[in-house]
Backbone as a printed PyTorch tensor [residue, N CA C, xyz], in Angstrom:
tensor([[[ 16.8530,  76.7750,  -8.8830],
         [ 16.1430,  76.9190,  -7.6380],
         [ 14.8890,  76.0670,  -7.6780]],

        [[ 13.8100,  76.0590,  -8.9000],
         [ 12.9190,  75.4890,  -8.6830],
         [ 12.3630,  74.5280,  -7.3370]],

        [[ 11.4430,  73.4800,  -7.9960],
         [ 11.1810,  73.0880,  -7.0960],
         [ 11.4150,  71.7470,  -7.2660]],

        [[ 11.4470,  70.8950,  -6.0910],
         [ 12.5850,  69.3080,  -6.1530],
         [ 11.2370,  68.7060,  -6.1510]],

        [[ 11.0920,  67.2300,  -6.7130],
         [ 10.1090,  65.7690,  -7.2680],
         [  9.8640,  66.2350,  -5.7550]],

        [[ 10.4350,  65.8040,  -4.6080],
         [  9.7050,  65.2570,  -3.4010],
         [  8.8640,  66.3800,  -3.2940]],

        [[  8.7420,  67.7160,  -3.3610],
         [  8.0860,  68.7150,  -2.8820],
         [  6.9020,  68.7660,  -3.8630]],

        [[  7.0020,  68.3450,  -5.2020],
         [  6.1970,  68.2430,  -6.6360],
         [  4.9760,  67.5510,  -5.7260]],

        [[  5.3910,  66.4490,  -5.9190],
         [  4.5300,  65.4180,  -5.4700],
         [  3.7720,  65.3800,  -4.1650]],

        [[  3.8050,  66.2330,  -3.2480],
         [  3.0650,  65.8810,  -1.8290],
         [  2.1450,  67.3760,  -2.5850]],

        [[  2.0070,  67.9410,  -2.9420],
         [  0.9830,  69.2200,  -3.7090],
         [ -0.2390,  68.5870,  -4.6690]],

        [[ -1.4700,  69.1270,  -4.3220],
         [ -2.1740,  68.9320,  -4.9850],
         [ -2.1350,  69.7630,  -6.6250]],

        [[ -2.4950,  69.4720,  -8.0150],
         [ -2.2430,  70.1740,  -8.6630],
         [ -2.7240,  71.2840,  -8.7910]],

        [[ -4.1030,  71.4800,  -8.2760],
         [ -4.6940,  72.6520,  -8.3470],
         [ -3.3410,  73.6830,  -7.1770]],

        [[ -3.4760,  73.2300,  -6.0700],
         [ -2.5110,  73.7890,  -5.1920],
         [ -0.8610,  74.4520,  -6.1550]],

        [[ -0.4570,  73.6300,  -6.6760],
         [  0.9050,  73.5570,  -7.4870],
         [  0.8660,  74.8840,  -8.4270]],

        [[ -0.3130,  74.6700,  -9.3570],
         [ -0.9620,  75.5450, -10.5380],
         [ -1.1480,  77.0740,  -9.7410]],

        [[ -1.5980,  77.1290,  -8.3480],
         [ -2.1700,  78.5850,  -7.9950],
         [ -0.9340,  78.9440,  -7.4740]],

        [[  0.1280,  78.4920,  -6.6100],
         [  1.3700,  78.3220,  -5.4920],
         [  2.3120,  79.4700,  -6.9090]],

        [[  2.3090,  78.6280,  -8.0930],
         [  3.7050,  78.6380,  -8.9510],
         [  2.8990,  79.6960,  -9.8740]],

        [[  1.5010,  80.4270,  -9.9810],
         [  0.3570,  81.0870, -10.9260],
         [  0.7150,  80.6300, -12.4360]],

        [[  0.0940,  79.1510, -12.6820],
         [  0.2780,  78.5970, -13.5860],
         [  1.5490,  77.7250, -14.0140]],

        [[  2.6130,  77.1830, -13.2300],
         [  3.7880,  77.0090, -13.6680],
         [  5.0090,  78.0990, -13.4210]],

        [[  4.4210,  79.4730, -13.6370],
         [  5.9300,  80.0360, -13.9940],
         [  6.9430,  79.8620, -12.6560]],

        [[  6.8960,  79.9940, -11.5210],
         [  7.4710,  79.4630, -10.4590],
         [  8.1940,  78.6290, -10.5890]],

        [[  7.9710,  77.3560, -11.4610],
         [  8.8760,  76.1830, -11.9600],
         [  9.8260,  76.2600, -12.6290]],

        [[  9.9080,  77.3510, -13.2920],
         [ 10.9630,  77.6280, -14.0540],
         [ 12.4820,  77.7810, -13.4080]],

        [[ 13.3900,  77.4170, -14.0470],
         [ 14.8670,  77.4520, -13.2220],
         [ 15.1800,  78.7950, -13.0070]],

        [[ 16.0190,  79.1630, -11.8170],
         [ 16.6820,  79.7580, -11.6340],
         [ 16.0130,  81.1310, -11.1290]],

        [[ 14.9140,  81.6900, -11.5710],
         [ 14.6820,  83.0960, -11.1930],
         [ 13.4600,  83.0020, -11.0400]],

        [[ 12.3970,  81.9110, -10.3250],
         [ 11.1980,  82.0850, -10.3380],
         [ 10.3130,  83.1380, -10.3970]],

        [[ 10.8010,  84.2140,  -9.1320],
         [ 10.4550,  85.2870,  -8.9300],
         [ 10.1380,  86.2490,  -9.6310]],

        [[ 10.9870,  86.1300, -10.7370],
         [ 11.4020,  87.5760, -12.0270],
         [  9.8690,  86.7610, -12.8150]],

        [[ 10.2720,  85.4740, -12.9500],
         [  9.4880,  84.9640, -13.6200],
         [  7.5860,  85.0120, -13.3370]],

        [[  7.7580,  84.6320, -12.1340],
         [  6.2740,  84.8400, -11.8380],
         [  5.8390,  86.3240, -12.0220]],

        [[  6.8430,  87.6710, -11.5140],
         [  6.2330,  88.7370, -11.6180],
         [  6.0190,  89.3130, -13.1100]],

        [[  6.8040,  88.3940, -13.9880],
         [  7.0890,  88.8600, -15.4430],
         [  5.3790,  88.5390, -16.1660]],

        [[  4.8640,  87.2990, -15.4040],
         [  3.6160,  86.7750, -15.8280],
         [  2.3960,  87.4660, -15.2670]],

        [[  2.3670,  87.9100, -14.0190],
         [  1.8710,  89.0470, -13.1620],
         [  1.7140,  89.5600, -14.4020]],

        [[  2.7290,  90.6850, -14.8420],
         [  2.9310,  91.9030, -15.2770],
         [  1.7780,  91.7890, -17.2810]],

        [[  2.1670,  90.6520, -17.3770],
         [  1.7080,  89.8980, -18.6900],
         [  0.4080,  90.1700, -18.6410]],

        [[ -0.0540,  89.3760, -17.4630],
         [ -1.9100,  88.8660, -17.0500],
         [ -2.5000,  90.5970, -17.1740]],

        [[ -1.4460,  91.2930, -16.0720],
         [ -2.0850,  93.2340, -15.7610],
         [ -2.2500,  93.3670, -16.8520]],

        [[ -1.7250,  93.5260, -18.1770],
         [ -1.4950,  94.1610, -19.3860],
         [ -2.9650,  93.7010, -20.1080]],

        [[ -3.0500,  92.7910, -19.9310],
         [ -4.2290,  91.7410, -20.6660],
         [ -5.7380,  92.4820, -19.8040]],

        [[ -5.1670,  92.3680, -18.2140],
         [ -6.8650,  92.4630, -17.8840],
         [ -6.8090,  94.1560, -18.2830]],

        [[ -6.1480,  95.0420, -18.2370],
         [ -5.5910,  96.3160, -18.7490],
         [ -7.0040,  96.7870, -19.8360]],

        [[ -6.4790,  95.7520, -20.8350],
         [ -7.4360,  95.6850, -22.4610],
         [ -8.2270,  95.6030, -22.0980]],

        [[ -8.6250,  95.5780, -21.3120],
         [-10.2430,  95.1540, -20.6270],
         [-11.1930,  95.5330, -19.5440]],

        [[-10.5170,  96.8980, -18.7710],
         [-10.9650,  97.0720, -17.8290],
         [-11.1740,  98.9930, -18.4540]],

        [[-11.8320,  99.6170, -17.6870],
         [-12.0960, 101.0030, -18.0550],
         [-11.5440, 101.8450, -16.4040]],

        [[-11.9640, 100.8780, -15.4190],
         [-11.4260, 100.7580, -13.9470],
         [ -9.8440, 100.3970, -13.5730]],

        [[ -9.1850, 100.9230, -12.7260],
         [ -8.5490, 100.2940, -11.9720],
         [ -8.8040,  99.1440, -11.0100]],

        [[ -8.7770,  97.9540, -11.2420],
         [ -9.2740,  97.2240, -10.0940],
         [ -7.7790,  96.1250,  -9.4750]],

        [[ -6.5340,  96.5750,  -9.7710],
         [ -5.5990,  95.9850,  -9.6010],
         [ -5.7030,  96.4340,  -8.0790]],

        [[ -6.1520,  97.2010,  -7.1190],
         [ -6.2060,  97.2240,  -5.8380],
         [ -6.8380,  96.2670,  -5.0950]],

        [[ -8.2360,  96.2550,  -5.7100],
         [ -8.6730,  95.2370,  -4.8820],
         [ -8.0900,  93.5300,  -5.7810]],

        [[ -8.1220,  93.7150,  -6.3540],
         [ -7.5370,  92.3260,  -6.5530],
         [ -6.0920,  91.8370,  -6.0040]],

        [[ -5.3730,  92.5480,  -5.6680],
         [ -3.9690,  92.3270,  -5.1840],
         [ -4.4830,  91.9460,  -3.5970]],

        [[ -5.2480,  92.7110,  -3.3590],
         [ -5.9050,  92.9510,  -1.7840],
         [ -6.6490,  91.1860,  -1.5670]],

        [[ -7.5950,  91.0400,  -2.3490],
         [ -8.1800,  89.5040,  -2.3660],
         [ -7.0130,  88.4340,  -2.6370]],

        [[ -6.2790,  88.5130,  -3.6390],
         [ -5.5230,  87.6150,  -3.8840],
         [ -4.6500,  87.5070,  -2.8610]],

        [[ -3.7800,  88.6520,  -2.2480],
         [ -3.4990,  88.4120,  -1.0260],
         [ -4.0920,  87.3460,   0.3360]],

        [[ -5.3140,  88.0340,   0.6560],
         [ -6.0570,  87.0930,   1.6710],
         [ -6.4240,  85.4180,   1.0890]],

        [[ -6.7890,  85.3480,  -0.3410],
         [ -7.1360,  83.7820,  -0.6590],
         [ -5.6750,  83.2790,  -0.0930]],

        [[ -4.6420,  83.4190,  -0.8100],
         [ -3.1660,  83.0260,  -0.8070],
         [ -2.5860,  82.5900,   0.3410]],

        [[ -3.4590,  83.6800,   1.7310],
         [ -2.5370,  82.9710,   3.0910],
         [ -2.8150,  81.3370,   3.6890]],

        [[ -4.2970,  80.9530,   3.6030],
         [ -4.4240,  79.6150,   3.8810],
         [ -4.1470,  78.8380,   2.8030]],

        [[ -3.6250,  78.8380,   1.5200],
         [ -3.2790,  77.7960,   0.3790],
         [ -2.0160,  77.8470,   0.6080]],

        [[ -0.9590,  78.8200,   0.4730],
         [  0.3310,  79.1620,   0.5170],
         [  0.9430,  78.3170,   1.7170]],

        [[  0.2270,  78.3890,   3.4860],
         [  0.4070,  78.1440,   4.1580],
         [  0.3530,  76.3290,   3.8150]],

        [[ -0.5800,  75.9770,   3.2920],
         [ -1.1630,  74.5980,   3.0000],
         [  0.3440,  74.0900,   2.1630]],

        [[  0.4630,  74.6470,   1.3060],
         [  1.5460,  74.1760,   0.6100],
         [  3.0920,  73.9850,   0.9360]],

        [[  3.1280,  75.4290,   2.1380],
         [  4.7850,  75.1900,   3.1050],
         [  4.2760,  73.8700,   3.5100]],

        [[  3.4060,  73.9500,   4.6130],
         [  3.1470,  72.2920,   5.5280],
         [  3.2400,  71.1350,   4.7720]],

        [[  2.7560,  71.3810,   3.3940],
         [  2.3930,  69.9670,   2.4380],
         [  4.3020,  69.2380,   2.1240]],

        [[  5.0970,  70.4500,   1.5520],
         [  6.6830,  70.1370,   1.1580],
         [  7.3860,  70.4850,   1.6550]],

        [[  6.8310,  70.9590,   3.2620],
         [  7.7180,  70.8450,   4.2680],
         [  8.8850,  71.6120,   4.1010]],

        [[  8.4070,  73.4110,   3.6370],
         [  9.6290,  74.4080,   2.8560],
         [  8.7540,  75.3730,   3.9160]],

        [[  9.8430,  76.4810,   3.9070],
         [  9.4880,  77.7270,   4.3760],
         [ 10.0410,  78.9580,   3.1210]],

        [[  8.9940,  79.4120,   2.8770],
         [  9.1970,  80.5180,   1.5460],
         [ 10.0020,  79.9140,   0.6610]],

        [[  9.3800,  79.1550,   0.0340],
         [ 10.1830,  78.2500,  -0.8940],
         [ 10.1830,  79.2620,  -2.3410]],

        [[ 10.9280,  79.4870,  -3.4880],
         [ 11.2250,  80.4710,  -4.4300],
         [ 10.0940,  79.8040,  -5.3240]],

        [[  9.7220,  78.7260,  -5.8480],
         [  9.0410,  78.5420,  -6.5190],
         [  7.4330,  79.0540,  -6.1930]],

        [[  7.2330,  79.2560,  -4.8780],
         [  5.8920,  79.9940,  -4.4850],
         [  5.7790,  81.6370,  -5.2920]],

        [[  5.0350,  81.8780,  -6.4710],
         [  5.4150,  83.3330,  -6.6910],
         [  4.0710,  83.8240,  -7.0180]],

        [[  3.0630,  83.3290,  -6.0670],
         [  1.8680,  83.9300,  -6.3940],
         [  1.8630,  85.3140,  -4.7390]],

        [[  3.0320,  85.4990,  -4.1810],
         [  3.0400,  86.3480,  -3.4260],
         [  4.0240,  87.9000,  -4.3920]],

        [[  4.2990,  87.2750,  -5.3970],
         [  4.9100,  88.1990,  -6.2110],
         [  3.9850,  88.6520,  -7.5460]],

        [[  3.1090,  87.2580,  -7.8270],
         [  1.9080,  88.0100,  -8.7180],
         [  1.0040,  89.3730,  -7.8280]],

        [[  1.0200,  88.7830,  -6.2270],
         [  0.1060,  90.1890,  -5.5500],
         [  0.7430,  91.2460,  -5.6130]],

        [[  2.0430,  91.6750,  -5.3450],
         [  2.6060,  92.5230,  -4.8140],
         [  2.7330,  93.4980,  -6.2200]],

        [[  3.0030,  92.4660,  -7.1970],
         [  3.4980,  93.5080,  -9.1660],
         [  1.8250,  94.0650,  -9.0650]],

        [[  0.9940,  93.5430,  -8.7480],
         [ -0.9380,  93.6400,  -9.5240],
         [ -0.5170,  95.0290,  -8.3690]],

        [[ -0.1320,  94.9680,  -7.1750],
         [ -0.3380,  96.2800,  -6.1760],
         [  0.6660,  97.1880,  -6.8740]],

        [[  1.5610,  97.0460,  -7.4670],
         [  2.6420,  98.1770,  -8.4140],
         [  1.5170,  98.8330,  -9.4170]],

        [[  0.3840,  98.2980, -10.0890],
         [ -0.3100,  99.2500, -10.6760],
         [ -1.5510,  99.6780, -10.6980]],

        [[ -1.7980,  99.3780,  -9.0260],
         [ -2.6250,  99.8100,  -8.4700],
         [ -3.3370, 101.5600,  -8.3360]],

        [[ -1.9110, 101.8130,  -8.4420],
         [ -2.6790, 103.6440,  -7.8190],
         [ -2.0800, 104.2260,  -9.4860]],

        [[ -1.9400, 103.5340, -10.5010],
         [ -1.7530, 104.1970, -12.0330],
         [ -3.3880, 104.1250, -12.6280]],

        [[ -4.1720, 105.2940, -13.2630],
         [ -5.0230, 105.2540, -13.9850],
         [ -4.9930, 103.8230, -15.4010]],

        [[ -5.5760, 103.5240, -15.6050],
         [ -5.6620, 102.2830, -16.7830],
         [ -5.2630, 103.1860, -18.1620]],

        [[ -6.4010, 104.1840, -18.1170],
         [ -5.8580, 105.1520, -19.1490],
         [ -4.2860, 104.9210, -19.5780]],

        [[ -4.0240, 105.7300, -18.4370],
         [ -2.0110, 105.8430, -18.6760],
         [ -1.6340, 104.7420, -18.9370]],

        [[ -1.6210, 103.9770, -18.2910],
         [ -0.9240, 102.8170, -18.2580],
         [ -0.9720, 101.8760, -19.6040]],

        [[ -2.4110, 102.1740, -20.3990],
         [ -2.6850, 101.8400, -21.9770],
         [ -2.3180, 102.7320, -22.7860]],

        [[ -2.0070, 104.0680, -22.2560],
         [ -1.3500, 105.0050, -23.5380],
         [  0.0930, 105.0170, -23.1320]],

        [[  0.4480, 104.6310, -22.4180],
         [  1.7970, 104.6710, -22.1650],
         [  2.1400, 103.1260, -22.2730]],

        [[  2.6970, 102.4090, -22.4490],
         [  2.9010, 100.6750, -21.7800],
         [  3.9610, 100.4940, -21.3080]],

        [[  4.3560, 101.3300, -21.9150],
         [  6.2380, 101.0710, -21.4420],
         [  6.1710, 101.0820, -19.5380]],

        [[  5.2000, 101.9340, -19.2070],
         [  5.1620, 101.8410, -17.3830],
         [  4.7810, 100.5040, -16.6020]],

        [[  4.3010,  99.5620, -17.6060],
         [  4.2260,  98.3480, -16.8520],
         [  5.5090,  97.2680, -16.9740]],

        [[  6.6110,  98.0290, -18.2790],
         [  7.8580,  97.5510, -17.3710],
         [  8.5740,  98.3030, -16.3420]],

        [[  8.1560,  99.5340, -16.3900],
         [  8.7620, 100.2270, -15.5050],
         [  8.2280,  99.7660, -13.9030]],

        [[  7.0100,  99.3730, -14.1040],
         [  6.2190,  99.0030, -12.8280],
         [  6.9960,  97.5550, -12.7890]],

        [[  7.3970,  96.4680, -13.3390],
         [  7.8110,  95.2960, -13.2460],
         [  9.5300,  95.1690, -12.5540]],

        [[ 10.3520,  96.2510, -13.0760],
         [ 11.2620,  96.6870, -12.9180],
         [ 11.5030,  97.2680, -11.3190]],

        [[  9.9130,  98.0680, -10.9530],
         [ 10.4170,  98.9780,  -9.7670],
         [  9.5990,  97.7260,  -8.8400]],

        [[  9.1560,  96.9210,  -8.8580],
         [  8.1340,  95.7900,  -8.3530],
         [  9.9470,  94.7200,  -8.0280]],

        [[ 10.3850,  94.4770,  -9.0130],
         [ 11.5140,  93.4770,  -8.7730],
         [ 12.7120,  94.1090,  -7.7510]],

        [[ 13.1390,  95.1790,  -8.2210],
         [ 14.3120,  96.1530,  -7.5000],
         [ 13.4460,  95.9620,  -5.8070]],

        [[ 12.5100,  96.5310,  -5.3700],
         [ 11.7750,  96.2210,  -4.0990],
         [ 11.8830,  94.9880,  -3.5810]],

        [[ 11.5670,  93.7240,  -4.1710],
         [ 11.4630,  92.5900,  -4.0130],
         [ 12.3430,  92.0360,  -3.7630]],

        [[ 13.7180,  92.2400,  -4.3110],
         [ 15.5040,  91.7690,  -4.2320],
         [ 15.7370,  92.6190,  -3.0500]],

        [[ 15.7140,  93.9330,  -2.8500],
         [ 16.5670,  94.7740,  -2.3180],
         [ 15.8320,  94.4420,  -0.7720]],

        [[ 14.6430,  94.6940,  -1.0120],
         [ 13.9580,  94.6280,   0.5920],
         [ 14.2160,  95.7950,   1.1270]],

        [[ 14.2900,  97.2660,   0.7890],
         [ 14.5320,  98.3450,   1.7510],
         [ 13.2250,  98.3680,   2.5070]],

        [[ 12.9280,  99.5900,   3.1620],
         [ 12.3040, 100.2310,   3.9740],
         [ 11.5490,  99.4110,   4.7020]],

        [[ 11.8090,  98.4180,   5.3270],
         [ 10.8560,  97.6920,   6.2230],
         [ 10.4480,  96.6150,   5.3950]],

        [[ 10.3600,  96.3320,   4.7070],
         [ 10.3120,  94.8670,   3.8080],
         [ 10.9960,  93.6810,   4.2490]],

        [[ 11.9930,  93.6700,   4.1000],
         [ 13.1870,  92.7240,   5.3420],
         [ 11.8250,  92.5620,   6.7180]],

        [[ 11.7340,  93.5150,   7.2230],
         [ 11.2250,  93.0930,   8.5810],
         [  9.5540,  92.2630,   8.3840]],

        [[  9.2930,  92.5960,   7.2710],
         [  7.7980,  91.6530,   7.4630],
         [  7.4120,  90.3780,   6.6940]],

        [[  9.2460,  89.5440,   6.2870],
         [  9.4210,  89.0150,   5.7880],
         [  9.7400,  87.9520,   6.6710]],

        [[  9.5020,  88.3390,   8.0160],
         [  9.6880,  87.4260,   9.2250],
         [  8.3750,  87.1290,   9.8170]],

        [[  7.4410,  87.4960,   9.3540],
         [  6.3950,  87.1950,   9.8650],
         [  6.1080,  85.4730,   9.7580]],

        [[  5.8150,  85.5610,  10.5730],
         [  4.9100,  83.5480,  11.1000],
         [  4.4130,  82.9050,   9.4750]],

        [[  5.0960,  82.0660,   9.1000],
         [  4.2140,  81.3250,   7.4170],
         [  3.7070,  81.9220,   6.7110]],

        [[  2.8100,  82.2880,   5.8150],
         [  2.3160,  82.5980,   4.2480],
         [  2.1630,  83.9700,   4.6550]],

        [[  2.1170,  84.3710,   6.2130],
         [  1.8050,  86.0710,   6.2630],
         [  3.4110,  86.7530,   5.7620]],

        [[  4.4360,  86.0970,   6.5070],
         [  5.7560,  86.9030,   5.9910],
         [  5.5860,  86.7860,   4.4510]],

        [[  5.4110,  85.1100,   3.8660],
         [  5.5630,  85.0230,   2.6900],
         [  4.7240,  86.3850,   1.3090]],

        [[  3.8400,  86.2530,   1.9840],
         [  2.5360,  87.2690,   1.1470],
         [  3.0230,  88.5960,   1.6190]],

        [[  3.2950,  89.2770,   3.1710],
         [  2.9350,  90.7260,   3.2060],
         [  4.7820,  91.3080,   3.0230]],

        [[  5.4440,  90.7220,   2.8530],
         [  6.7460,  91.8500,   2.0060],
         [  6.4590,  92.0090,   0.7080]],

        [[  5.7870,  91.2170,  -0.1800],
         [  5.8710,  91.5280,  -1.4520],
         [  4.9810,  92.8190,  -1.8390]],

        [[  3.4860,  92.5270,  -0.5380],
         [  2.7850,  93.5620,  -0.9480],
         [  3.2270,  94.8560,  -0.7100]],

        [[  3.9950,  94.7640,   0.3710],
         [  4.7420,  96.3610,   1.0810],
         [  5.4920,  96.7570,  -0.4470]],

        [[  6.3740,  95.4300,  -1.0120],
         [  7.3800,  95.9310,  -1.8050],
         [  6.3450,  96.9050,  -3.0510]],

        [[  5.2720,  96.1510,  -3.5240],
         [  4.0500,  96.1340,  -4.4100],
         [  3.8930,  97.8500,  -4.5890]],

        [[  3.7130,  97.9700,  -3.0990],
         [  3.2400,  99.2180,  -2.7140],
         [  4.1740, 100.3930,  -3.1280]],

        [[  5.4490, 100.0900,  -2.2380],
         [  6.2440, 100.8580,  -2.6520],
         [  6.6910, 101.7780,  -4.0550]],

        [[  6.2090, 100.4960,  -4.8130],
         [  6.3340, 100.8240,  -6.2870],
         [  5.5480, 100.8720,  -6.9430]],

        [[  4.3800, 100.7560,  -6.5560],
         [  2.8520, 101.4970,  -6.9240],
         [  3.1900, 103.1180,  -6.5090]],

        [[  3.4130, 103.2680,  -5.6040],
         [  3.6050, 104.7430,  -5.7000],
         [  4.8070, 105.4840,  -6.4330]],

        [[  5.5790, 105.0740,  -6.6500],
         [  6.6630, 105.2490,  -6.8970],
         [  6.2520, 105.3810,  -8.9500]],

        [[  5.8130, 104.4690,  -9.4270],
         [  4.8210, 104.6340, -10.9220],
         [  4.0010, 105.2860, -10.6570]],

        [[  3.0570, 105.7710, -10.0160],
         [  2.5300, 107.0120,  -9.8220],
         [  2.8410, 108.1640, -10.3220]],

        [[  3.8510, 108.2600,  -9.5330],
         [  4.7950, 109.4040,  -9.3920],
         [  5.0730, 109.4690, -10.7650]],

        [[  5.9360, 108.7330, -11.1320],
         [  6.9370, 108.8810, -12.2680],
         [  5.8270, 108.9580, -13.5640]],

        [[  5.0120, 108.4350, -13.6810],
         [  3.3940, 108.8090, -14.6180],
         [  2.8780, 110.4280, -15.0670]],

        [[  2.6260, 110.8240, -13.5190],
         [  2.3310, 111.9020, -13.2310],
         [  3.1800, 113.1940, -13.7720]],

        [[  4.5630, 112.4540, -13.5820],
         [  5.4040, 113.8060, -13.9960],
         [  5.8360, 113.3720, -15.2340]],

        [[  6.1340, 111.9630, -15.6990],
         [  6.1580, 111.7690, -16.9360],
         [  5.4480, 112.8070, -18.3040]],

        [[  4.0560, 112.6970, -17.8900],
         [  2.7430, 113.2910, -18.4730],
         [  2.9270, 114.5770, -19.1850]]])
């Protein structure tokens, strides 16, 4: 699937680097899995480091930066939701562990594959209204299904945390 030379090349690299969150987007065949797999990587890391939850508002910002670059980048290679774009799938996994305490989520880890897992199943499947806001006008469809999906499965690890416990 990646992404083809002609589309490489009309992108600025900084643009390319934020579009693909570092490359993984480029990768063959499953960008998506891939970008959220790196998502899920980065959470774990800022995880070690935070005493806060702040995967809300950051999914929330990264969202809004993303719609005028994302948009910049359909117009630039002349794609509409092109697979290699997966910084709408880094927002949506960061919103999967959004409503989990950091605590848990560092004494437990295994829930940030479970969060990566219930983040991807959302993302493929598209239930509950996901499909429909995946039609939205340029980088807004592109960006706001993933976050719905995000969401979905932010609560959904919640849940399963909670009663895990």
């Amino acid at each position: 699937m990646g992404i083809d030379m002609k589309e490489h090349q009309k992108l600025s690299k900084l643009s390319l680097i934020y579009c693909t969150f570092f490359g993984s987007g480029l990768l063959p065949k499953m960008p998506g899995t891939y970008g959220s797999l790196a998502a899920m990587l980065v959470a774990y890391l800022i995880s070690l480091f935070s005493i806060i939850n702040f995967f809300f508002i950051f999914s929330v910002i990264l969202f809004f930066i993303s719609i005028p670059i994302v948009q910049k980048a359909m117009k630039q290679s002349k794609t509409s939701d092109p697979g290699w774009i997966v910084i709408d799938e880094v927002a949506g996994q960061w919103l999967s562990f959004a409503f989990t305490p950091i605590a848990i989520l560092l004494d437990h880890p295994w829930l940030f594959l479970v969060g990566f897992i219930l983040f991807r199943f959302f993302d493929i499947i598209k239930p509950l209204g996901i499909q429909s806001l995946e039609k939205l006008p340029g980088a807004w469809g592109v960006m706001s299904d993933d976050m719905l999906g995000g969401f979905y499965a932010g609560i959904l690890l919640a849940l399963l945390a909670i009663h895990a416990l």
